[in-house]
Short mmCIF file of C-alpha atoms in Angstrom, two decimals:
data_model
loop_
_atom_site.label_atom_id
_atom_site.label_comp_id
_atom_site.label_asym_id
_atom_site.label_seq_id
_atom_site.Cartn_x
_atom_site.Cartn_y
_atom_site.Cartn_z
CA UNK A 23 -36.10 -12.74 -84.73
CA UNK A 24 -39.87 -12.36 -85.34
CA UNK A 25 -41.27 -14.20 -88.66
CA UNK A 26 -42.22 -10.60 -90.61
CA UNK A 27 -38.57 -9.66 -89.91
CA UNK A 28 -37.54 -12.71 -91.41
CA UNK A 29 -39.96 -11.87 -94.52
CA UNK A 30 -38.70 -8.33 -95.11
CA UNK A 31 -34.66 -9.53 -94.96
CA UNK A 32 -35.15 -12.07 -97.36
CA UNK A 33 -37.57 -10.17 -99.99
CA UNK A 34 -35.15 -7.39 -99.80
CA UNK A 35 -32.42 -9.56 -100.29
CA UNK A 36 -34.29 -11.22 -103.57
CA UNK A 37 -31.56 -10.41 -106.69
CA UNK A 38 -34.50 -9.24 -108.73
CA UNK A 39 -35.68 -6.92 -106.18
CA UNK A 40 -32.57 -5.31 -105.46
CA UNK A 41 -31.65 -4.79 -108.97
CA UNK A 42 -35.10 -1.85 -108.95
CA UNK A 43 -35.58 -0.77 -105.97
CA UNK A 44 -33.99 1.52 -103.85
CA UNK A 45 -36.41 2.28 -101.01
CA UNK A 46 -39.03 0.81 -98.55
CA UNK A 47 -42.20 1.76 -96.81
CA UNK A 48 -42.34 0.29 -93.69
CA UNK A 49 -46.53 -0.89 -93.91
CA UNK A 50 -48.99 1.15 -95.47
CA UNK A 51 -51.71 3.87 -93.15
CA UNK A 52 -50.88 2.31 -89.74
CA UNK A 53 -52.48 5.44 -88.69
CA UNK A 54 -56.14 4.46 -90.16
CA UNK A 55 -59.42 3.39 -87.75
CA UNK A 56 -59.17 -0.66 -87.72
CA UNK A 57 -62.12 -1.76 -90.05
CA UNK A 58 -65.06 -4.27 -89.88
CA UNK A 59 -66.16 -5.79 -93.10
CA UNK A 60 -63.58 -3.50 -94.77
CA UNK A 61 -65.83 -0.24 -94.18
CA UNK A 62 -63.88 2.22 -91.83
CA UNK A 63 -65.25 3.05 -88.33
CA UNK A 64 -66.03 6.56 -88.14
CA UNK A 65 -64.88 8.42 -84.40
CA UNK A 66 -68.66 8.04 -83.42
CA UNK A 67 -68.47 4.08 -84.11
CA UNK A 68 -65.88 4.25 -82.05
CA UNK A 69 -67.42 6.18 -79.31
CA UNK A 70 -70.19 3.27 -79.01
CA UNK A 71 -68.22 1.01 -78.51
CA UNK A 72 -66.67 2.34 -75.78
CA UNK A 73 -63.05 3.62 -77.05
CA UNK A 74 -61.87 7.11 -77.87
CA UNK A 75 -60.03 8.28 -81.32
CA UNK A 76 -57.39 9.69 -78.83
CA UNK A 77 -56.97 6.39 -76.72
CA UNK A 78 -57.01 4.11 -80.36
CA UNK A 79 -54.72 6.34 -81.74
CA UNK A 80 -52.15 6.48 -79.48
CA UNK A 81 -52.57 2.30 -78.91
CA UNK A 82 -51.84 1.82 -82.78
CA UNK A 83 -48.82 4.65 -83.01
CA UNK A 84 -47.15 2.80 -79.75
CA UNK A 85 -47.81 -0.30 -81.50
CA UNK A 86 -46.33 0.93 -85.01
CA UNK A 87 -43.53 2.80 -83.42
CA UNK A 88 -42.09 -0.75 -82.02
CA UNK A 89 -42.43 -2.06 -85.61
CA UNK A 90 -40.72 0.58 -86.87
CA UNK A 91 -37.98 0.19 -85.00
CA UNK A 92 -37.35 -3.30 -85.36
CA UNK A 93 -37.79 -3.55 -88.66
CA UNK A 94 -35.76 -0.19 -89.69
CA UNK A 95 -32.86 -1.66 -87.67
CA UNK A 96 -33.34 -5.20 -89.30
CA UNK A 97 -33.40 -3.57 -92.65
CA UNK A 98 -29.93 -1.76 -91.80
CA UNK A 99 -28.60 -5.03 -90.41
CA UNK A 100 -29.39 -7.37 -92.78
CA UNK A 101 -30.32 -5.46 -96.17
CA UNK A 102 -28.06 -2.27 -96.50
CA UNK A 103 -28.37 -0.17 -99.25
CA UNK A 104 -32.38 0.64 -98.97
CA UNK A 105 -33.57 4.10 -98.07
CA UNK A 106 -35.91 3.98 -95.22
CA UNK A 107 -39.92 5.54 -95.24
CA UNK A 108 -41.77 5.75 -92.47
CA UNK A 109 -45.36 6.15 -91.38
CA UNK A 110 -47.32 6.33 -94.58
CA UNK A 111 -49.89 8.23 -92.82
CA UNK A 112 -53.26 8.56 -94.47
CA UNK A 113 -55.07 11.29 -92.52
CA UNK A 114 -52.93 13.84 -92.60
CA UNK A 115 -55.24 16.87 -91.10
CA UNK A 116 -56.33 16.10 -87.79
CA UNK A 117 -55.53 15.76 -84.11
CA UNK A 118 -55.81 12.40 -84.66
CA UNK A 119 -52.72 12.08 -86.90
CA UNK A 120 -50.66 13.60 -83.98
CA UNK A 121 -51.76 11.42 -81.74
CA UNK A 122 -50.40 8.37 -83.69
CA UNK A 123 -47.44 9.83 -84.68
CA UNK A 124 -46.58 11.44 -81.55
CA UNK A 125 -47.35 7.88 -79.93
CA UNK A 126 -45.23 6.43 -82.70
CA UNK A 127 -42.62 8.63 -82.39
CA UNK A 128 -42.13 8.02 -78.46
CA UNK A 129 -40.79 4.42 -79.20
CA UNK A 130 -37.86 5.43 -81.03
CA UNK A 131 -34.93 5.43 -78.39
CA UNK A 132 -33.31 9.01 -78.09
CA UNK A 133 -30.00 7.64 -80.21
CA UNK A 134 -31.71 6.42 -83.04
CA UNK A 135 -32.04 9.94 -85.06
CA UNK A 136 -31.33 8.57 -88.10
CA UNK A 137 -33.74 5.95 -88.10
CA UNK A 138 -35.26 6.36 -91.37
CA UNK A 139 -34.34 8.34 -94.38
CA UNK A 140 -38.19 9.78 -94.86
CA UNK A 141 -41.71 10.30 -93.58
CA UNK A 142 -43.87 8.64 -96.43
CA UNK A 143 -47.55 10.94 -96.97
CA UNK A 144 -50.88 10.49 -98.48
CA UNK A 145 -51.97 13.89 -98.36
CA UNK A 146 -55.93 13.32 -99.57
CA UNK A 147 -58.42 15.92 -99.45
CA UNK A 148 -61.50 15.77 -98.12
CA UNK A 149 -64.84 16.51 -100.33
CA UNK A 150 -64.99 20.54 -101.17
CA UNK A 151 -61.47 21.13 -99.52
CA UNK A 152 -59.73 23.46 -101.69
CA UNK A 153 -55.85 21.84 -102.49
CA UNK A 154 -54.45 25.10 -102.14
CA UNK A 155 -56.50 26.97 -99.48
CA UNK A 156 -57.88 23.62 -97.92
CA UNK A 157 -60.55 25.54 -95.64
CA UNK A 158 -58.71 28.38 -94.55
CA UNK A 159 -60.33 30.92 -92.49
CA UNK A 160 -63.84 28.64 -92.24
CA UNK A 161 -62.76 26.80 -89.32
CA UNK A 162 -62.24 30.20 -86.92
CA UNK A 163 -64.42 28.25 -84.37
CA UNK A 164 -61.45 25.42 -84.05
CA UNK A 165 -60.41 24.79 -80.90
CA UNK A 166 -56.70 24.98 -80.97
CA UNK A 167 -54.18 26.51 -83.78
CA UNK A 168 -53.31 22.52 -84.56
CA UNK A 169 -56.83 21.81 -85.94
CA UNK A 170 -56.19 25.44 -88.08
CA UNK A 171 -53.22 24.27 -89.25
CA UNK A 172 -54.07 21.67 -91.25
CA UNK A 173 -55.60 23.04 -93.58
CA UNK A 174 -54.18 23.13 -97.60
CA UNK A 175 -51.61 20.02 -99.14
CA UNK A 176 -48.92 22.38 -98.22
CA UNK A 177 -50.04 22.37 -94.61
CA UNK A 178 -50.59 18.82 -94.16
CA UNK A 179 -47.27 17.98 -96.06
CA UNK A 180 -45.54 20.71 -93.48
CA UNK A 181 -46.85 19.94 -89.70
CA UNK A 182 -45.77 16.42 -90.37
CA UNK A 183 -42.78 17.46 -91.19
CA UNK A 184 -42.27 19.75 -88.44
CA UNK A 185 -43.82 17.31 -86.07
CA UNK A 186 -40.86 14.48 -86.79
CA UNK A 187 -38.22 16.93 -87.28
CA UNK A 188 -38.70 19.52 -84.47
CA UNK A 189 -39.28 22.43 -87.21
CA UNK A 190 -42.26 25.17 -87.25
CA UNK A 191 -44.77 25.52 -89.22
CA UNK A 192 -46.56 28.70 -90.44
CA UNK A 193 -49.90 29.31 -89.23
CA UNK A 194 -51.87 31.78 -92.08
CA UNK A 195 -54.89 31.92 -89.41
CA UNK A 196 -52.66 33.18 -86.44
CA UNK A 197 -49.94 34.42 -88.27
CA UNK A 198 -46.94 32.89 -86.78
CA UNK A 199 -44.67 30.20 -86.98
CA UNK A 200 -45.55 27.41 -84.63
CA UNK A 201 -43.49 24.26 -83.01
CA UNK A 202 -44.84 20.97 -83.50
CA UNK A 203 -45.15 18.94 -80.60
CA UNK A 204 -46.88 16.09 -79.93
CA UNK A 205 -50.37 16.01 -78.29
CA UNK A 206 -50.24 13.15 -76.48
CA UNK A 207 -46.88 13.45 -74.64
CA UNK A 208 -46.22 16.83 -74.92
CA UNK A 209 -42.61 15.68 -76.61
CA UNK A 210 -40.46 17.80 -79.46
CA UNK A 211 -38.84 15.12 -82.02
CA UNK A 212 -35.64 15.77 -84.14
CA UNK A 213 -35.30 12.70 -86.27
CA UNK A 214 -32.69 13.25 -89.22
CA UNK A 215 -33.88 12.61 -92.28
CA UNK A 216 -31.78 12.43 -95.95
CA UNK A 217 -34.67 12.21 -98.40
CA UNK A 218 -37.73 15.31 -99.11
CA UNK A 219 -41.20 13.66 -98.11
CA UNK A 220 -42.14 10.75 -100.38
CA UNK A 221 -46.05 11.23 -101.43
CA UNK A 222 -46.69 7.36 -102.29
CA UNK A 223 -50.47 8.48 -103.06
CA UNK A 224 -52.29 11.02 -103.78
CA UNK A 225 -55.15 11.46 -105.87
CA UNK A 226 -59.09 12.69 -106.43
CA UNK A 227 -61.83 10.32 -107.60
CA UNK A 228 -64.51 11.51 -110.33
CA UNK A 229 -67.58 8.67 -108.37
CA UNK A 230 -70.61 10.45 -107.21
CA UNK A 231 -70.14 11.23 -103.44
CA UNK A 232 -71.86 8.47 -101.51
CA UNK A 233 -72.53 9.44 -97.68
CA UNK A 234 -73.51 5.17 -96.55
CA UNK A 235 -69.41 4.59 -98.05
CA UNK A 236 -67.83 7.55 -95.50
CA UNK A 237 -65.98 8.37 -98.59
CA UNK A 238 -65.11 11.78 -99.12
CA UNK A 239 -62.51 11.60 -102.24
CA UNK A 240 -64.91 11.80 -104.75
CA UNK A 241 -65.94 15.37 -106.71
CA UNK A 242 -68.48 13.95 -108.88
CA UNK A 243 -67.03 14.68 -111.86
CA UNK A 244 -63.99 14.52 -114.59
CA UNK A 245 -63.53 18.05 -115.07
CA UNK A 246 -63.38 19.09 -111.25
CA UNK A 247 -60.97 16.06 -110.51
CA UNK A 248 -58.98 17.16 -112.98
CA UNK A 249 -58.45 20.76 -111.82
CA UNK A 250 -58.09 19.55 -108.14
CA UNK A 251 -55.60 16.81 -109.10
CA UNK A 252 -53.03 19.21 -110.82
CA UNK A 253 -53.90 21.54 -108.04
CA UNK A 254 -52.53 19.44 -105.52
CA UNK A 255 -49.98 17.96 -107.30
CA UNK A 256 -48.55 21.19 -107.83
CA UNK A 257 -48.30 21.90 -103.94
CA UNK A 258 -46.84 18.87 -103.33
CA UNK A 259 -44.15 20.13 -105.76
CA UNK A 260 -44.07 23.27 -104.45
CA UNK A 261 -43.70 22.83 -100.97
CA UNK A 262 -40.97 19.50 -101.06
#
């Protein structure tokens, strides 16, 4: 038994813990670039040095998908009681997502369909991405329907879904409902899950956009953050 696995039996077993909580994330945007200084390398920092977003991607989800496992089961052993979230992804509308989750997802041995109880989402928008629309119908020029699908809250919130669960997703720019597969392996997933998606963040920031950060959360402004806040929120509601 590893030493985190010891950790996470024994704060789940903590009285005071158990008498409030009633689920667990299992870590917190595995999916995310690995950082230097704390400032996110971009795809084309990555490139530099050598390594592909595909090839990182999949290296982290294999990674995360064994910790998943092992923990999930140790939680079941050794701390009943708990509902189970998984994957916390952060960058919920790109290839890149389905890479690491597709990666992820190829750990988990074909009997273990009930796993976890939920996929935990951050479904942030990027700067000038509608909530609603996301960029529907600006992308034409993207080259598959994957990159067109995620698009909107809704449609971020959805492919994962369909992704871990082996469901379809509408497609507004083709038109048609689409299976999810992963774009690594090629695989179809049909985990079981008892619990809607749990959005553990979500929000908009009102900071002036600042290109040197990479961060594209921010609107600028109190009265746009507000409207695209609610916005989003309401999708989320909407579509879980």
């Amino acid at each position: 038994e590893n030493k985190f696995n010891i950790y996470v039996k024994k704060l789940l077993n903590e009285p005071k813990l158990k008498a409030v909580a009633t689920g667990v994330e299992i870590w917190n945007e595995p999916d995310i670039t690995p950082s230097q200084g704390g400032v996110y390398l971009q795809d084309s920092e990555l490139a530099e040095k050598g390594e592909t977003a595909k090839a990182t991607r999949k290296a982290r989800g294999e990674a995360y998908g064994k910790l998943l496992v092992s923990v999930a089961e140790n939680i079941k052993a050794n701390a009943p009681g708990y509902k189970i979230g998984a994957f916390a992804i952060c960058t919920p509308w790109n290839p890149e997502t389905n890479y690491f989750m597709d990666a992820a997802l190829s750990q988990i041995p074909s009997d273990k369909k009930d796993l976890f109880d939920a996929i935990t989402l951050h479904p942030y928008m990027t700067l000038n991405m509608d909530p609603e629309i996301g960029v529907c119908g600006k992308e034409s020029g993207a080259s598959t329907n994957a990159q067109k699908a995620f698009d909107g809250v809704s449609y971020r919130m959805d492919n994962v879904k369909a992704l871990v669960t082996g469901g379809t997703v509408f497609n507004h720019y083709s038109n048609a409902n689409e299976n999810q597969t992963g774009m690594i392996t090629g695989n179809s997933y049909s985990q079981n899950l008892t619990e809607p998606l749990w959005i553990t963040e979500y929000g908009v920031s009102s900071a002036d956009y600042d290109s040197r950060n990479n961060d594209f959360l921010n609107c600028k402004n109190e009265y746009d953050q507000a409207i695209w806040l609610i916005r989003g929120l309401n999708q989320i509601k909407l579509n879980n």
